[in-house]
PDB file of C-alpha atoms and ligand atoms in Angstrom:
ATOM      1  CA  MET J   1     120.738 105.010 150.617  1.00 51.00           C
ATOM      2  CA  THR J   2     118.337 102.117 150.794  1.00 48.00           C
ATOM      3  CA  GLU J   3     114.912 102.166 149.231  1.00 53.00           C
ATOM      4  CA  ARG J   4     112.422 104.205 151.236  1.00 55.00           C
ATOM      5  CA  ASN J   5     110.396 101.109 151.992  1.00 51.00           C
ATOM      6  CA  ALA J   6     113.185  99.340 153.825  1.00 48.00           C
ATOM      7  CA  ASP J   7     113.218 102.095 156.480  1.00 55.00           C
ATOM      8  CA  HIS J   8     109.892 100.906 157.789  1.00 93.00           C
ATOM      9  CA  ILE J   9     111.220  97.620 159.108  1.00 97.00           C
ATOM     10  CA  ALA J  10     113.452  97.717 162.177  1.00 98.00           C
ATOM     11  CA  ILE J  11     115.543  95.029 163.874  1.00 98.00           C
ATOM     12  CA  TYR J  12     116.013  95.105 167.637  1.00 98.00           C
ATOM     13  CA  PRO J  13     118.901  92.741 168.315  1.00 98.00           C
ATOM     14  CA  GLY J  14     120.023  91.368 171.663  1.00 97.00           C
ATOM     15  CA  SER J  15     120.423  88.308 173.801  1.00 96.00           C
ATOM     16  CA  PHE J  16     117.270  88.901 175.889  1.00 98.00           C
ATOM     17  CA  ASP J  17     118.395  86.408 178.559  1.00 97.00           C
ATOM     18  CA  PRO J  18     115.867  87.146 179.908  1.00 98.00           C
ATOM     19  CA  LEU J  19     113.536  89.751 178.410  1.00 98.00           C
ATOM     20  CA  HIS J  20     112.920  92.531 180.965  1.00 98.00           C
ATOM     21  CA  ASN J  21     110.766  95.639 181.112  1.00 98.00           C
ATOM     22  CA  GLY J  22     113.511  97.864 179.674  1.00 98.00           C
ATOM     23  CA  HIS J  23     113.428  95.713 176.520  1.00 98.00           C
ATOM     24  CA  VAL J  24     109.618  95.674 176.513  1.00 98.00           C
ATOM     25  CA  ASP J  25     109.572  99.472 176.764  1.00 98.00           C
ATOM     26  CA  ILE J  26     111.892  99.852 173.756  1.00 98.00           C
ATOM     27  CA  ILE J  27     109.967  97.291 171.679  1.00 98.00           C
ATOM     28  CA  ARG J  28     106.671  99.075 172.366  1.00 98.00           C
ATOM     29  CA  ARG J  29     108.180 102.398 171.317  1.00 98.00           C
ATOM     30  CA  GLY J  30     109.586 100.758 168.183  1.00 98.00           C
ATOM     31  CA  ALA J  31     106.218  99.201 167.359  1.00 98.00           C
ATOM     32  CA  ARG J  32     104.727 102.695 167.355  1.00 97.00           C
ATOM     33  CA  LEU J  33     107.453 104.124 165.117  1.00 97.00           C
ATOM     34  CA  PHE J  34     107.982 101.409 162.521  1.00 97.00           C
ATOM     35  CA  ASP J  35     105.699  99.313 160.348  1.00 97.00           C
ATOM     36  CA  ARG J  36     107.349  96.213 161.744  1.00 98.00           C
ATOM     37  CA  ILE J  37     109.899  95.584 164.461  1.00 98.00           C
ATOM     38  CA  VAL J  38     111.784  92.320 164.501  1.00 98.00           C
ATOM     39  CA  VAL J  39     113.141  91.232 167.880  1.00 98.00           C
ATOM     40  CA  GLY J  40     116.297  89.411 166.785  1.00 98.00           C
ATOM     41  CA  ILE J  41     117.544  87.003 169.429  1.00 98.00           C
ATOM     42  CA  LEU J  42     121.232  86.303 169.029  1.00 96.00           C
ATOM     43  CA  LEU J  43     122.228  82.651 168.863  1.00 95.00           C
ATOM     44  CA  ASN J  44     125.306  81.380 170.671  1.00 77.00           C
ATOM     45  CA  ILE J  45     126.633  84.552 172.208  1.00 68.00           C
ATOM     46  CA  GLU J  46     126.853  83.192 175.711  1.00 67.00           C
ATOM     47  CA  LYS J  47     128.123  79.758 176.538  1.00 75.00           C
ATOM     48  CA  ALA J  48     125.882  79.251 179.541  1.00 87.00           C
ATOM     49  CA  PRO J  49     122.662  81.218 179.124  1.00 94.00           C
ATOM     50  CA  LEU J  50     119.967  80.955 181.790  1.00 95.00           C
ATOM     51  CA  PHE J  51     117.202  80.542 179.182  1.00 96.00           C
ATOM     52  CA  THR J  52     117.587  78.536 175.990  1.00 95.00           C
ATOM     53  CA  VAL J  53     117.034  80.406 172.749  1.00 96.00           C
ATOM     54  CA  GLN J  54     113.790  78.465 172.317  1.00 96.00           C
ATOM     55  CA  GLU J  55     112.569  79.601 175.756  1.00 97.00           C
ATOM     56  CA  ARG J  56     113.514  83.213 174.967  1.00 98.00           C
ATOM     57  CA  VAL J  57     111.616  83.058 171.666  1.00 98.00           C
ATOM     58  CA  GLU J  58     108.549  81.600 173.409  1.00 98.00           C
ATOM     59  CA  ILE J  59     108.632  84.286 176.103  1.00 98.00           C
ATOM     60  CA  ALA J  60     108.942  87.204 173.677  1.00 98.00           C
ATOM     61  CA  ARG J  61     106.192  85.785 171.441  1.00 98.00           C
ATOM     62  CA  GLU J  62     103.899  85.437 174.428  1.00 98.00           C
ATOM     63  CA  VAL J  63     104.604  88.952 175.733  1.00 98.00           C
ATOM     64  CA  PHE J  64     103.949  90.505 172.288  1.00 98.00           C
ATOM     65  CA  ARG J  65     101.120  88.162 171.314  1.00 98.00           C
ATOM     66  CA  ASP J  66      98.750  91.098 170.789  1.00 98.00           C
ATOM     67  CA  TYR J  67     101.179  93.167 168.720  1.00 98.00           C
ATOM     68  CA  ALA J  68     100.608  92.360 165.059  1.00 97.00           C
ATOM     69  CA  ASN J  69     103.755  94.235 163.971  1.00 97.00           C
ATOM     70  CA  VAL J  70     106.219  92.673 166.431  1.00 98.00           C
ATOM     71  CA  GLU J  71     108.042  89.635 165.082  1.00 98.00           C
ATOM     72  CA  VAL J  72     110.335  87.435 167.177  1.00 98.00           C
ATOM     73  CA  ASP J  73     113.160  85.684 165.369  1.00 98.00           C
ATOM     74  CA  THR J  74     116.697  84.384 165.924  1.00 98.00           C
ATOM     75  CA  PHE J  75     119.885  85.136 164.040  1.00 97.00           C
ATOM     76  CA  ASP J  76     123.562  84.392 163.873  1.00 96.00           C
ATOM     77  CA  GLY J  77     126.449  86.175 162.190  1.00 95.00           C
ATOM     78  CA  LEU J  78     126.691  89.775 161.056  1.00 97.00           C
ATOM     79  CA  LEU J  79     123.786  91.965 162.122  1.00 98.00           C
ATOM     80  CA  VAL J  80     123.849  94.032 158.920  1.00 98.00           C
ATOM     81  CA  GLU J  81     123.600  90.845 156.871  1.00 97.00           C
ATOM     82  CA  TYR J  82     120.621  89.775 158.928  1.00 98.00           C
ATOM     83  CA  ALA J  83     119.045  93.229 158.418  1.00 97.00           C
ATOM     84  CA  ARG J  84     119.566  92.846 154.676  1.00 96.00           C
ATOM     85  CA  ARG J  85     117.892  89.423 154.701  1.00 96.00           C
ATOM     86  CA  LYS J  86     114.912  90.854 156.594  1.00 97.00           C
ATOM     87  CA  GLY J  87     114.651  93.910 154.343  1.00 96.00           C
ATOM     88  CA  ALA J  88     115.226  96.157 157.372  1.00 97.00           C
ATOM     89  CA  GLY J  89     116.710  99.635 157.037  1.00 96.00           C
ATOM     90  CA  VAL J  90     116.911 100.341 160.765  1.00 97.00           C
ATOM     91  CA  ILE J  91     118.653  98.810 163.759  1.00 98.00           C
ATOM     92  CA  VAL J  92     117.067  99.813 167.061  1.00 98.00           C
ATOM     93  CA  ARG J  93     119.169  99.951 170.224  1.00 98.00           C
ATOM     94  CA  GLY J  94     118.245 101.028 173.718  1.00 97.00           C
ATOM     95  CA  LEU J  95     120.408 103.551 175.558  1.00 96.00           C
ATOM     96  CA  ARG J  96     120.285 103.388 179.339  1.00 94.00           C
ATOM     97  CA  ALA J  97     123.119 105.543 180.498  1.00 88.00           C
ATOM     98  CA  VAL J  98     126.368 107.125 179.391  1.00 88.00           C
ATOM     99  CA  SER J  99     128.023 103.780 180.113  1.00 87.00           C
ATOM    100  CA  ASP J 100     126.181 102.251 177.133  1.00 91.00           C
ATOM    101  CA  PHE J 101     127.262 105.015 174.798  1.00 94.00           C
ATOM    102  CA  GLU J 102     130.845 104.117 173.929  1.00 94.00           C
ATOM    103  CA  TYR J 103     130.146 100.522 172.940  1.00 95.00           C
ATOM    104  CA  GLU J 104     126.946 101.447 171.117  1.00 96.00           C
ATOM    105  CA  MET J 105     128.643 104.196 169.139  1.00 97.00           C
ATOM    106  CA  GLN J 106     131.420 101.816 168.113  1.00 97.00           C
ATOM    107  CA  MET J 107     128.910  99.184 166.987  1.00 97.00           C
ATOM    108  CA  ALA J 108     126.720 101.704 165.156  1.00 98.00           C
ATOM    109  CA  LEU J 109     129.670 103.150 163.249  1.00 98.00           C
ATOM    110  CA  MET J 110     131.061  99.712 162.425  1.00 98.00           C
ATOM    111  CA  ASN J 111     127.658  98.613 161.160  1.00 98.00           C
ATOM    112  CA  ARG J 112     127.455 101.789 159.061  1.00 98.00           C
ATOM    113  CA  ASN J 113     130.895 101.000 157.667  1.00 98.00           C
ATOM    114  CA  LEU J 114     129.707  97.505 156.767  1.00 98.00           C
ATOM    115  CA  ASN J 115     126.422  98.693 155.276  1.00 97.00           C
ATOM    116  CA  PRO J 116     125.763 102.449 154.966  1.00 97.00           C
ATOM    117  CA  GLY J 117     122.169 101.687 153.985  1.00 95.00           C
ATOM    118  CA  VAL J 118     121.255 100.558 157.496  1.00 97.00           C
ATOM    119  CA  GLU J 119     120.689 103.299 160.065  1.00 97.00           C
ATOM    120  CA  THR J 120     120.998 102.752 163.833  1.00 98.00           C
ATOM    121  CA  VAL J 121     118.305 104.456 165.899  1.00 97.00           C
ATOM    122  CA  PHE J 122     118.713 104.834 169.674  1.00 97.00           C
ATOM    123  CA  MET J 123     115.794 105.011 172.035  1.00 97.00           C
ATOM    124  CA  MET J 124     115.626 105.717 175.744  1.00 96.00           C
ATOM    125  CA  PRO J 125     113.406 103.708 178.017  1.00 96.00           C
ATOM    126  CA  SER J 126     111.143 105.120 180.672  1.00 96.00           C
ATOM    127  CA  GLU J 127     113.431 106.376 183.454  1.00 95.00           C
ATOM    128  CA  MET J 128     112.257 103.666 185.851  1.00 96.00           C
ATOM    129  CA  TYR J 129     113.995 101.046 183.700  1.00 96.00           C
ATOM    130  CA  THR J 130     117.270 102.835 183.025  1.00 95.00           C
ATOM    131  CA  TYR J 131     119.134 100.706 185.576  1.00 96.00           C
ATOM    132  CA  VAL J 132     117.729  97.347 184.488  1.00 97.00           C
ATOM    133  CA  SER J 133     119.790  94.753 182.617  1.00 97.00           C
ATOM    134  CA  SER J 134     119.382  91.018 182.129  1.00 97.00           C
ATOM    135  CA  ARG J 135     122.614  90.488 184.049  1.00 96.00           C
ATOM    136  CA  ILE J 136     121.415  92.340 187.156  1.00 97.00           C
ATOM    137  CA  VAL J 137     118.012  90.617 186.979  1.00 97.00           C
ATOM    138  CA  LYS J 138     119.758  87.211 187.019  1.00 96.00           C
ATOM    139  CA  GLU J 139     122.089  88.250 189.835  1.00 96.00           C
ATOM    140  CA  VAL J 140     119.228  89.422 192.039  1.00 96.00           C
ATOM    141  CA  VAL J 141     117.156  86.300 191.369  1.00 96.00           C
ATOM    142  CA  ALA J 142     120.125  84.014 192.081  1.00 93.00           C
ATOM    143  CA  LEU J 143     120.461  85.694 195.489  1.00 94.00           C
ATOM    144  CA  GLY J 144     116.775  85.227 196.258  1.00 93.00           C
ATOM    145  CA  GLY J 145     115.557  88.768 195.521  1.00 96.00           C
ATOM    146  CA  SER J 146     112.375  89.763 193.733  1.00 97.00           C
ATOM    147  CA  VAL J 147     112.330  91.337 190.266  1.00 98.00           C
ATOM    148  CA  THR J 148     108.540  91.226 189.893  1.00 98.00           C
ATOM    149  CA  ASN J 149     108.216  94.888 188.908  1.00 97.00           C
ATOM    150  CA  LEU J 150     111.086  94.753 186.432  1.00 98.00           C
ATOM    151  CA  VAL J 151     110.139  91.822 184.171  1.00 98.00           C
ATOM    152  CA  PRO J 152     106.973  90.620 182.400  1.00 98.00           C
ATOM    153  CA  SER J 153     104.964  88.210 184.573  1.00 98.00           C
ATOM    154  CA  ILE J 154     105.810  85.204 182.368  1.00 98.00           C
ATOM    155  CA  VAL J 155     109.516  85.918 182.946  1.00 98.00           C
ATOM    156  CA  ASP J 156     108.956  86.288 186.686  1.00 98.00           C
ATOM    157  CA  ASP J 157     107.195  82.894 186.751  1.00 97.00           C
ATOM    158  CA  ARG J 158     109.916  81.196 184.744  1.00 97.00           C
ATOM    159  CA  LEU J 159     112.660  82.705 186.891  1.00 97.00           C
ATOM    160  CA  ARG J 160     110.929  81.313 189.983  1.00 94.00           C
ATOM    161  CA  GLU J 161     110.649  77.877 188.335  1.00 92.00           C
ATOM    162  CA  LYS J 162     114.352  77.905 187.504  1.00 89.00           C
ATOM    163  CA  ARG J 163     115.303  79.012 191.005  1.00 85.00           C
ATOM    164  CA  HIS J 164     113.084  76.335 192.480  1.00 80.00           C
ATOM    165  CA  ALA J 165     114.563  73.651 190.190  1.00 82.00           C
ATOM    166  CA  ARG J 166     118.088  74.706 191.171  1.00 77.00           C
ATOM    167  CA  SER J 167     117.425  74.743 194.892  1.00 72.00           C
ATOM    168  CA  THR J 168     115.732  71.331 194.629  1.00 68.00           C
ATOM    169  CA  LEU J 169     118.756  70.001 192.763  1.00 57.00           C
ATOM    170  CA  ARG J 170     121.087  71.327 195.482  1.00 60.00           C
ATOM    171  CA  ALA J 171     118.952  69.904 198.292  1.00 56.00           C
TER     172      ALA J 171
HETATM  173  N1  ATP C 201     116.818  98.838 180.679  1.00 80.66           N
HETATM  174  C1  ATP C 201     116.972  99.051 179.381  1.00 80.66           C
HETATM  175  N2  ATP C 201     116.424 100.115 178.791  1.00 80.66           N
HETATM  176  C2  ATP C 201     116.604 100.343 177.477  1.00 80.66           C
HETATM  177  N3  ATP C 201     117.308  99.562 176.653  1.00 80.66           N
HETATM  178  C3  ATP C 201     117.860  98.477 177.182  1.00 80.66           C
HETATM  179  C4  ATP C 201     117.728  98.153 178.562  1.00 80.66           C
HETATM  180  N4  ATP C 201     118.402  97.005 178.800  1.00 80.66           N
HETATM  181  C5  ATP C 201     118.935  96.644 177.616  1.00 80.66           C
HETATM  182  N5  ATP C 201     118.629  97.511 176.659  1.00 80.66           N
HETATM  183  C6  ATP C 201     119.023  97.469 175.270  1.00 80.66           C
HETATM  184  O1  ATP C 201     118.494  96.299 174.697  1.00 80.66           O
HETATM  185  C7  ATP C 201     119.347  95.818 173.667  1.00 80.66           C
HETATM  186  C8  ATP C 201     119.643  94.361 173.898  1.00 80.66           C
HETATM  187  O2  ATP C 201     120.475  94.275 174.998  1.00 80.66           O
HETATM  188  P1  ATP C 201     120.836  92.966 175.798  1.00 80.66           P
HETATM  189  O3  ATP C 201     120.181  91.769 175.252  1.00 80.66           O
HETATM  190  O4  ATP C 201     122.327  92.997 175.979  1.00 80.66           O
HETATM  191  O5  ATP C 201     120.143  93.306 177.201  1.00 80.66           O
HETATM  192  P2  ATP C 201     120.832  93.573 178.579  1.00 80.66           P
HETATM  193  O6  ATP C 201     119.773  93.844 179.561  1.00 80.66           O
HETATM  194  O7  ATP C 201     121.904  94.617 178.405  1.00 80.66           O
HETATM  195  O8  ATP C 201     121.468  92.154 178.885  1.00 80.66           O
HETATM  196  P3  ATP C 201     122.914  91.787 179.481  1.00 80.66           P
HETATM  197  O9  ATP C 201     122.912  92.246 180.904  1.00 80.66           O
HETATM  198  O10 ATP C 201     122.975  90.295 179.319  1.00 80.66           O
HETATM  199  O11 ATP C 201     123.918  92.515 178.619  1.00 80.66           O
HETATM  200  C9  ATP C 201     120.537  96.764 173.691  1.00 80.66           C
HETATM  201  O12 ATP C 201     120.334  97.802 172.750  1.00 80.66           O
HETATM  202  C10 ATP C 201     120.501  97.324 175.080  1.00 80.66           C
HETATM  203  O13 ATP C 201     121.141  98.590 175.159  1.00 80.66           O
HETATM  204 MG1   MG C 202     123.693  94.146 177.292  1.00 80.66          MG
END
């Protein structure tokens, strides 16, 4: 077991391309449960992300500007190693539906195998966000649909800017 203290810091890892209200919901819940929650943005997982890592960091920092115990950071490599570096005893993951379960269970058990001192904690978002993913947000925006009620307003603005830039480029 890790030292008691380490359990008070949690890492919430993901690609957050882009951050949406399902993520925001989980981060808010985590901020209530833990002394500190670190939003860990994965570097290099997708070859062609819509938002650069720098943009994703900026967005998350802006959205959680008023949360003193939410930190936004980036990482590469093994998650349990990153947790060790941050002194975190908890990995937070969001569970939307049964479809998330199999992959999440595999990851949680592999992470436990790699470092039994780090515990994975699953949280469920408000039911109105259970169907939201970054992938579906990007798909809808690419087809001209609105995601205003599913993403923070800064993300909505930036998605519009990107769509505008792309349509101008095509014109
Ligand atoms: N709507 C949601 N409600 C609760 N948790 C969520 C939601 N969407 C994602 N998560 C969780 O957030 C974490 C980071 O996920 P990730 O960055 O892959 O987001 P995503 O929306 O699934 O993006 P993508 O569609 O690119 O996979 C994971 O634990 C994931 O299960
Ligand atoms: Mg995902």
